């Protein structure tokens, strides 16, 4: 039996419209209020602070227009911090994505207990960067209290100053950050590998393609959407997420240059921003300017990735 429904006289049966024009705004009000309080207002406040010379103890402020940005451009420590951040970012992205892809390929093999292995591989991502830094501090701490130095002293009678050597400390930060984000990357790559059509791989195998050829010509191109997404998220993490590891392991040190003239070997942009904002006598206005510059750098890199990489990616299976 088919029933027919008709609109009441004088009304229009148009799907997708609310009876009251204000009802959508009522539903959106909590979200808009939260965005206004926790996103838009702090953003406007940060821009305003970047135009002020504001120092601790408060209140000490005056309008200086763009002087904070000029000071950053002339600050050799800030320029060195920028180069340090770029180096650490490139190292984290290349190592994290390369290792995670290789591990995901191994984890995707049909073996007994594969789900257990995948869970163990992914769990480090559940830890905060601070906890990851604390774990690596236990590994790389000076003297015999550090597990790695303890093993080196027992086996080779050797002790390494991992966190005080300007050439080694950045790599400890990279190692802690890569370990922390590795599970996130593996999760997406494993999901991507499960979407690669097996019949396509089998057809290529019948045609004589070896494992490397099948990976280069079939598997990796079909992982392009996942790789692009991970590239964007890993770059963003490398600029912002490394703060916990740096603060726990090195506090921005060790110093480089004569008398620390170039700042710290691990003094990345996000750590310098925090240090300038909250250290005694720190300049909040200068830190706000650094926050704006850091946001523009990350936003610019993200836009470049979307502009030059995304249009080369095919999202269809």
GROMACS .gro file of C-alpha atoms in nm:
model
  317
    1UNK     CA    1   0.000   0.000   0.000
    2UNK     CA    2   0.141   0.336  -0.102
    3UNK     CA    3   0.068   0.643   0.107
    4UNK     CA    4   0.091   0.992  -0.030
    5UNK     CA    5   0.183   1.286   0.185
    6UNK     CA    6   0.083   1.635   0.084
    7UNK     CA    7   0.181   1.966   0.230
    8UNK     CA    8  -0.072   2.163   0.429
    9UNK     CA    9  -0.246   2.444   0.245
   10UNK     CA   10  -0.043   2.763   0.255
   11UNK     CA   11   0.286   2.585   0.328
   12UNK     CA   12   0.572   2.488   0.102
   13UNK     CA   13   0.712   2.135   0.128
   14UNK     CA   14   1.078   2.225   0.073
   15UNK     CA   15   1.331   1.982   0.218
   16UNK     CA   16   1.632   2.114   0.404
   17UNK     CA   17   1.479   2.433   0.545
   18UNK     CA   18   1.405   2.521   0.909
   19UNK     CA   19   1.068   2.649   1.021
   20UNK     CA   20   1.239   2.946   1.186
   21UNK     CA   21   1.522   3.144   1.033
   22UNK     CA   22   1.683   3.178   1.379
   23UNK     CA   23   1.692   2.806   1.457
   24UNK     CA   24   2.023   2.740   1.269
   25UNK     CA   25   2.190   3.017   1.467
   26UNK     CA   26   2.064   2.863   1.791
   27UNK     CA   27   2.230   2.533   1.696
   28UNK     CA   28   2.551   2.708   1.587
   29UNK     CA   29   2.569   2.940   1.888
   30UNK     CA   30   2.771   2.707   2.120
   31UNK     CA   31   3.029   2.639   1.848
   32UNK     CA   32   3.054   3.003   1.745
   33UNK     CA   33   3.085   3.108   2.109
   34UNK     CA   34   3.365   2.857   2.170
   35UNK     CA   35   3.549   2.967   1.854
   36UNK     CA   36   3.513   3.330   1.953
   37UNK     CA   37   3.647   3.277   2.305
   38UNK     CA   38   3.923   3.025   2.237
   39UNK     CA   39   4.031   3.108   1.880
   40UNK     CA   40   3.927   3.443   1.737
   41UNK     CA   41   3.975   3.658   2.047
   42UNK     CA   42   4.321   3.513   2.131
   43UNK     CA   43   4.424   3.556   1.766
   44UNK     CA   44   4.325   3.922   1.762
   45UNK     CA   45   4.489   3.971   2.102
   46UNK     CA   46   4.814   3.815   1.975
   47UNK     CA   47   4.822   4.047   1.674
   48UNK     CA   48   4.761   4.344   1.906
   49UNK     CA   49   5.036   4.237   2.148
   50UNK     CA   50   5.283   4.199   1.860
   51UNK     CA   51   5.253   4.575   1.801
   52UNK     CA   52   5.337   4.661   2.163
   53UNK     CA   53   5.656   4.671   2.365
   54UNK     CA   54   5.526   4.480   2.665
   55UNK     CA   55   5.760   4.340   2.928
   56UNK     CA   56   5.737   4.167   3.262
   57UNK     CA   57   5.657   4.261   3.534
   58UNK     CA   58   5.328   4.391   3.401
   59UNK     CA   59   5.199   4.642   3.318
   60UNK     CA   60   5.482   4.791   3.108
   61UNK     CA   61   5.374   4.855   2.752
   62UNK     CA   62   5.380   5.108   2.472
   63UNK     CA   63   5.285   5.101   2.105
   64UNK     CA   64   5.586   5.034   1.878
   65UNK     CA   65   5.410   4.942   1.551
   66UNK     CA   66   5.629   4.691   1.359
   67UNK     CA   67   5.943   4.732   1.569
   68UNK     CA   68   5.908   4.381   1.714
   69UNK     CA   69   5.912   4.230   1.365
   70UNK     CA   70   6.214   4.441   1.269
   71UNK     CA   71   6.392   4.324   1.585
   72UNK     CA   72   6.327   3.962   1.489
   73UNK     CA   73   6.471   4.016   1.141
   74UNK     CA   74   6.787   4.166   1.293
   75UNK     CA   75   6.825   3.908   1.572
   76UNK     CA   76   7.100   3.657   1.485
   77UNK     CA   77   6.975   3.419   1.757
   78UNK     CA   78   6.629   3.418   1.599
   79UNK     CA   79   6.774   3.349   1.255
   80UNK     CA   80   6.977   3.061   1.397
   81UNK     CA   81   6.663   2.933   1.569
   82UNK     CA   82   6.483   2.942   1.235
   83UNK     CA   83   6.760   2.741   1.064
   84UNK     CA   84   6.763   2.493   1.353
   85UNK     CA   85   6.387   2.449   1.318
   86UNK     CA   86   6.417   2.387   0.944
   87UNK     CA   87   6.689   2.126   0.998
   88UNK     CA   88   6.493   1.944   1.267
   89UNK     CA   89   6.173   1.963   1.060
   90UNK     CA   90   6.333   1.812   0.749
   91UNK     CA   91   6.497   1.537   0.956
   92UNK     CA   92   6.175   1.450   1.140
   93UNK     CA   93   5.959   1.446   0.827
   94UNK     CA   94   6.198   1.235   0.618
   95UNK     CA   95   6.276   0.985   0.894
   96UNK     CA   96   5.922   0.958   1.033
   97UNK     CA   97   5.757   0.909   0.696
   98UNK     CA   98   6.026   0.678   0.557
   99UNK     CA   99   6.041   0.455   0.863
  100UNK     CA  100   5.664   0.444   0.907
  101UNK     CA  101   5.612   0.337   0.546
  102UNK     CA  102   5.867   0.058   0.580
  103UNK     CA  103   5.721  -0.060   0.910
  104UNK     CA  104   5.366  -0.041   0.770
  105UNK     CA  105   5.471  -0.263   0.480
  106UNK     CA  106   5.603  -0.519   0.727
  107UNK     CA  107   5.299  -0.485   0.955
  108UNK     CA  108   5.064  -0.545   0.661
  109UNK     CA  109   5.201  -0.894   0.602
  110UNK     CA  110   4.966  -1.179   0.685
  111UNK     CA  111   5.122  -1.327   0.997
  112UNK     CA  112   4.982  -1.466   1.320
  113UNK     CA  113   4.921  -1.196   1.580
  114UNK     CA  114   4.944  -0.911   1.328
  115UNK     CA  115   4.683  -0.707   1.516
  116UNK     CA  116   4.895  -0.723   1.833
  117UNK     CA  117   5.204  -0.606   1.648
  118UNK     CA  118   5.014  -0.316   1.493
  119UNK     CA  119   4.879  -0.207   1.830
  120UNK     CA  120   5.228  -0.209   1.984
  121UNK     CA  121   5.361  -0.008   1.690
  122UNK     CA  122   5.090   0.255   1.718
  123UNK     CA  123   5.079   0.308   2.097
  124UNK     CA  124   5.369   0.562   2.120
  125UNK     CA  125   5.142   0.815   1.949
  126UNK     CA  126   4.911   0.796   2.251
  127UNK     CA  127   5.189   0.951   2.461
  128UNK     CA  128   5.237   1.325   2.480
  129UNK     CA  129   5.565   1.477   2.352
  130UNK     CA  130   5.660   1.552   2.713
  131UNK     CA  131   5.629   1.185   2.809
  132UNK     CA  132   5.825   1.085   2.498
  133UNK     CA  133   6.093   1.335   2.602
  134UNK     CA  134   6.103   1.189   2.953
  135UNK     CA  135   6.152   0.838   2.811
  136UNK     CA  136   6.439   0.955   2.592
  137UNK     CA  137   6.587   1.147   2.884
  138UNK     CA  138   6.610   0.818   3.071
  139UNK     CA  139   6.789   0.673   2.768
  140UNK     CA  140   7.032   0.956   2.690
  141UNK     CA  141   7.095   1.110   3.035
  142UNK     CA  142   7.456   1.191   3.124
  143UNK     CA  143   7.666   0.933   3.305
  144UNK     CA  144   7.567   0.583   3.408
  145UNK     CA  145   7.216   0.696   3.500
  146UNK     CA  146   7.132   0.701   3.129
  147UNK     CA  147   7.059   0.354   2.994
  148UNK     CA  148   7.255   0.402   2.670
  149UNK     CA  149   7.561   0.546   2.843
  150UNK     CA  150   7.538   0.270   3.102
  151UNK     CA  151   7.554   0.009   2.826
  152UNK     CA  152   7.838   0.193   2.650
  153UNK     CA  153   8.039   0.220   2.972
  154UNK     CA  154   7.991  -0.148   3.050
  155UNK     CA  155   8.059  -0.271   2.698
  156UNK     CA  156   8.305  -0.023   2.543
  157UNK     CA  157   8.419   0.188   2.841
  158UNK     CA  158   8.275   0.487   2.656
  159UNK     CA  159   8.051   0.773   2.766
  160UNK     CA  160   7.885   1.020   2.529
  161UNK     CA  161   7.744   1.362   2.619
  162UNK     CA  162   7.434   1.324   2.407
  163UNK     CA  163   7.252   1.627   2.544
  164UNK     CA  164   7.552   1.859   2.590
  165UNK     CA  165   7.709   1.809   2.248
  166UNK     CA  166   7.578   2.069   2.000
  167UNK     CA  167   7.612   1.823   1.713
  168UNK     CA  168   7.432   1.536   1.889
  169UNK     CA  169   7.156   1.710   2.085
  170UNK     CA  170   6.944   1.799   1.778
  171UNK     CA  171   6.948   1.434   1.673
  172UNK     CA  172   6.821   1.328   2.015
  173UNK     CA  173   6.530   1.570   1.969
  174UNK     CA  174   6.471   1.426   1.622
  175UNK     CA  175   6.479   1.069   1.757
  176UNK     CA  176   6.230   1.145   2.036
  177UNK     CA  177   5.995   1.328   1.798
  178UNK     CA  178   6.012   1.060   1.529
  179UNK     CA  179   5.938   0.788   1.785
  180UNK     CA  180   5.644   0.991   1.916
  181UNK     CA  181   5.476   1.048   1.578
  182UNK     CA  182   5.575   0.718   1.417
  183UNK     CA  183   5.261   0.538   1.533
  184UNK     CA  184   5.037   0.805   1.380
  185UNK     CA  185   5.205   0.762   1.042
  186UNK     CA  186   5.198   0.382   1.062
  187UNK     CA  187   4.825   0.389   1.136
  188UNK     CA  188   4.746   0.577   0.815
  189UNK     CA  189   4.990   0.386   0.598
  190UNK     CA  190   4.852   0.051   0.717
  191UNK     CA  191   4.502   0.175   0.633
  192UNK     CA  192   4.624   0.289   0.292
  193UNK     CA  193   4.793  -0.043   0.217
  194UNK     CA  194   4.470  -0.226   0.293
  195UNK     CA  195   4.302  -0.023   0.018
  196UNK     CA  196   4.550  -0.125  -0.253
  197UNK     CA  197   4.366  -0.371  -0.484
  198UNK     CA  198   4.524  -0.715  -0.455
  199UNK     CA  199   4.406  -0.814  -0.803
  200UNK     CA  200   4.611  -0.529  -0.947
  201UNK     CA  201   4.922  -0.648  -0.765
  202UNK     CA  202   4.858  -1.006  -0.873
  203UNK     CA  203   4.819  -0.899  -1.236
  204UNK     CA  204   5.149  -0.712  -1.219
  205UNK     CA  205   5.316  -1.017  -1.065
  206UNK     CA  206   5.186  -1.235  -1.348
  207UNK     CA  207   5.329  -0.984  -1.596
  208UNK     CA  208   5.671  -1.037  -1.439
  209UNK     CA  209   5.699  -0.734  -1.207
  210UNK     CA  210   5.907  -0.800  -0.895
  211UNK     CA  211   5.823  -0.669  -0.546
  212UNK     CA  212   6.019  -0.345  -0.590
  213UNK     CA  213   5.857  -0.272  -0.925
  214UNK     CA  214   5.510  -0.343  -0.786
  215UNK     CA  215   5.578  -0.108  -0.496
  216UNK     CA  216   5.714   0.177  -0.711
  217UNK     CA  217   5.455   0.155  -0.989
  218UNK     CA  218   5.141   0.048  -0.801
  219UNK     CA  219   5.156   0.059  -0.421
  220UNK     CA  220   5.333   0.390  -0.361
  221UNK     CA  221   5.131   0.591  -0.619
  222UNK     CA  222   4.809   0.464  -0.462
  223UNK     CA  223   4.936   0.578  -0.122
  224UNK     CA  224   4.979   0.934  -0.252
  225UNK     CA  225   4.671   1.079  -0.073
  226UNK     CA  226   4.791   0.931   0.259
  227UNK     CA  227   5.147   1.052   0.198
  228UNK     CA  228   5.026   1.404   0.123
  229UNK     CA  229   4.813   1.415   0.437
  230UNK     CA  230   5.101   1.285   0.650
  231UNK     CA  231   5.340   1.534   0.493
  232UNK     CA  232   5.119   1.825   0.601
  233UNK     CA  233   5.061   1.690   0.953
  234UNK     CA  234   5.426   1.593   1.005
  235UNK     CA  235   5.551   1.937   0.902
  236UNK     CA  236   5.303   2.102   1.139
  237UNK     CA  237   5.404   1.866   1.421
  238UNK     CA  238   5.773   1.940   1.359
  239UNK     CA  239   5.714   2.312   1.408
  240UNK     CA  240   5.481   2.293   1.709
  241UNK     CA  241   5.494   1.946   1.863
  242UNK     CA  242   5.867   1.935   1.934
  243UNK     CA  243   5.833   2.179   2.223
  244UNK     CA  244   5.770   1.903   2.477
  245UNK     CA  245   6.080   1.707   2.375
  246UNK     CA  246   6.303   2.017   2.371
  247UNK     CA  247   6.180   2.140   2.709
  248UNK     CA  248   6.225   1.797   2.868
  249UNK     CA  249   6.561   1.705   2.715
  250UNK     CA  250   6.771   2.016   2.645
  251UNK     CA  251   6.580   2.335   2.736
  252UNK     CA  252   6.698   2.477   2.404
  253UNK     CA  253   7.068   2.406   2.466
  254UNK     CA  254   7.352   2.340   2.443
  255UNK     CA  255   7.478   2.686   2.348
  256UNK     CA  256   7.656   2.744   2.019
  257UNK     CA  257   7.891   3.021   1.914
  258UNK     CA  258   8.130   3.220   2.130
  259UNK     CA  259   7.960   3.274   2.464
  260UNK     CA  260   7.633   3.143   2.324
  261UNK     CA  261   7.616   3.420   2.064
  262UNK     CA  262   7.411   3.200   1.832
  263UNK     CA  263   7.172   3.074   2.097
  264UNK     CA  264   7.109   2.704   2.156
  265UNK     CA  265   7.160   2.407   1.927
  266UNK     CA  266   6.801   2.295   1.988
  267UNK     CA  267   6.644   2.636   2.044
  268UNK     CA  268   6.363   2.587   1.793
  269UNK     CA  269   6.116   2.864   1.713
  270UNK     CA  270   5.836   2.735   1.935
  271UNK     CA  271   6.069   2.700   2.234
  272UNK     CA  272   6.223   3.046   2.183
  273UNK     CA  273   5.874   3.191   2.164
  274UNK     CA  274   5.776   3.039   2.498
  275UNK     CA  275   6.107   3.132   2.660
  276UNK     CA  276   6.083   3.496   2.550
  277UNK     CA  277   5.723   3.520   2.668
  278UNK     CA  278   5.750   3.369   3.015
  279UNK     CA  279   6.110   3.410   3.128
  280UNK     CA  280   6.179   3.688   3.384
  281UNK     CA  281   6.214   4.016   3.199
  282UNK     CA  282   6.090   3.856   2.879
  283UNK     CA  283   5.919   4.060   2.609
  284UNK     CA  284   5.560   3.951   2.557
  285UNK     CA  285   5.528   4.177   2.254
  286UNK     CA  286   5.831   4.016   2.092
  287UNK     CA  287   5.696   3.670   2.171
  288UNK     CA  288   5.360   3.762   2.016
  289UNK     CA  289   5.542   3.874   1.701
  290UNK     CA  290   5.721   3.538   1.696
  291UNK     CA  291   5.385   3.361   1.725
  292UNK     CA  292   5.253   3.551   1.424
  293UNK     CA  293   5.567   3.478   1.220
  294UNK     CA  294   5.558   3.110   1.316
  295UNK     CA  295   5.194   3.086   1.213
  296UNK     CA  296   5.269   3.253   0.879
  297UNK     CA  297   5.560   3.015   0.816
  298UNK     CA  298   5.352   2.704   0.884
  299UNK     CA  299   5.053   2.839   0.691
  300UNK     CA  300   5.279   2.931   0.399
  301UNK     CA  301   5.439   2.587   0.390
  302UNK     CA  302   5.096   2.423   0.406
  303UNK     CA  303   4.965   2.636   0.119
  304UNK     CA  304   5.274   2.553  -0.088
  305UNK     CA  305   5.214   2.183  -0.029
  306UNK     CA  306   4.851   2.214  -0.137
  307UNK     CA  307   4.948   2.431  -0.435
  308UNK     CA  308   5.227   2.219  -0.582
  309UNK     CA  309   5.161   1.867  -0.453
  310UNK     CA  310   4.789   1.811  -0.407
  311UNK     CA  311   4.702   1.881  -0.773
  312UNK     CA  312   4.931   1.593  -0.874
  313UNK     CA  313   4.746   1.344  -0.654
  314UNK     CA  314   4.463   1.122  -0.772
  315UNK     CA  315   4.216   1.034  -0.497
  316UNK     CA  316   4.020   0.776  -0.693
  317UNK     CA  317   4.102   0.412  -0.646
   0.00000   0.00000   0.00000
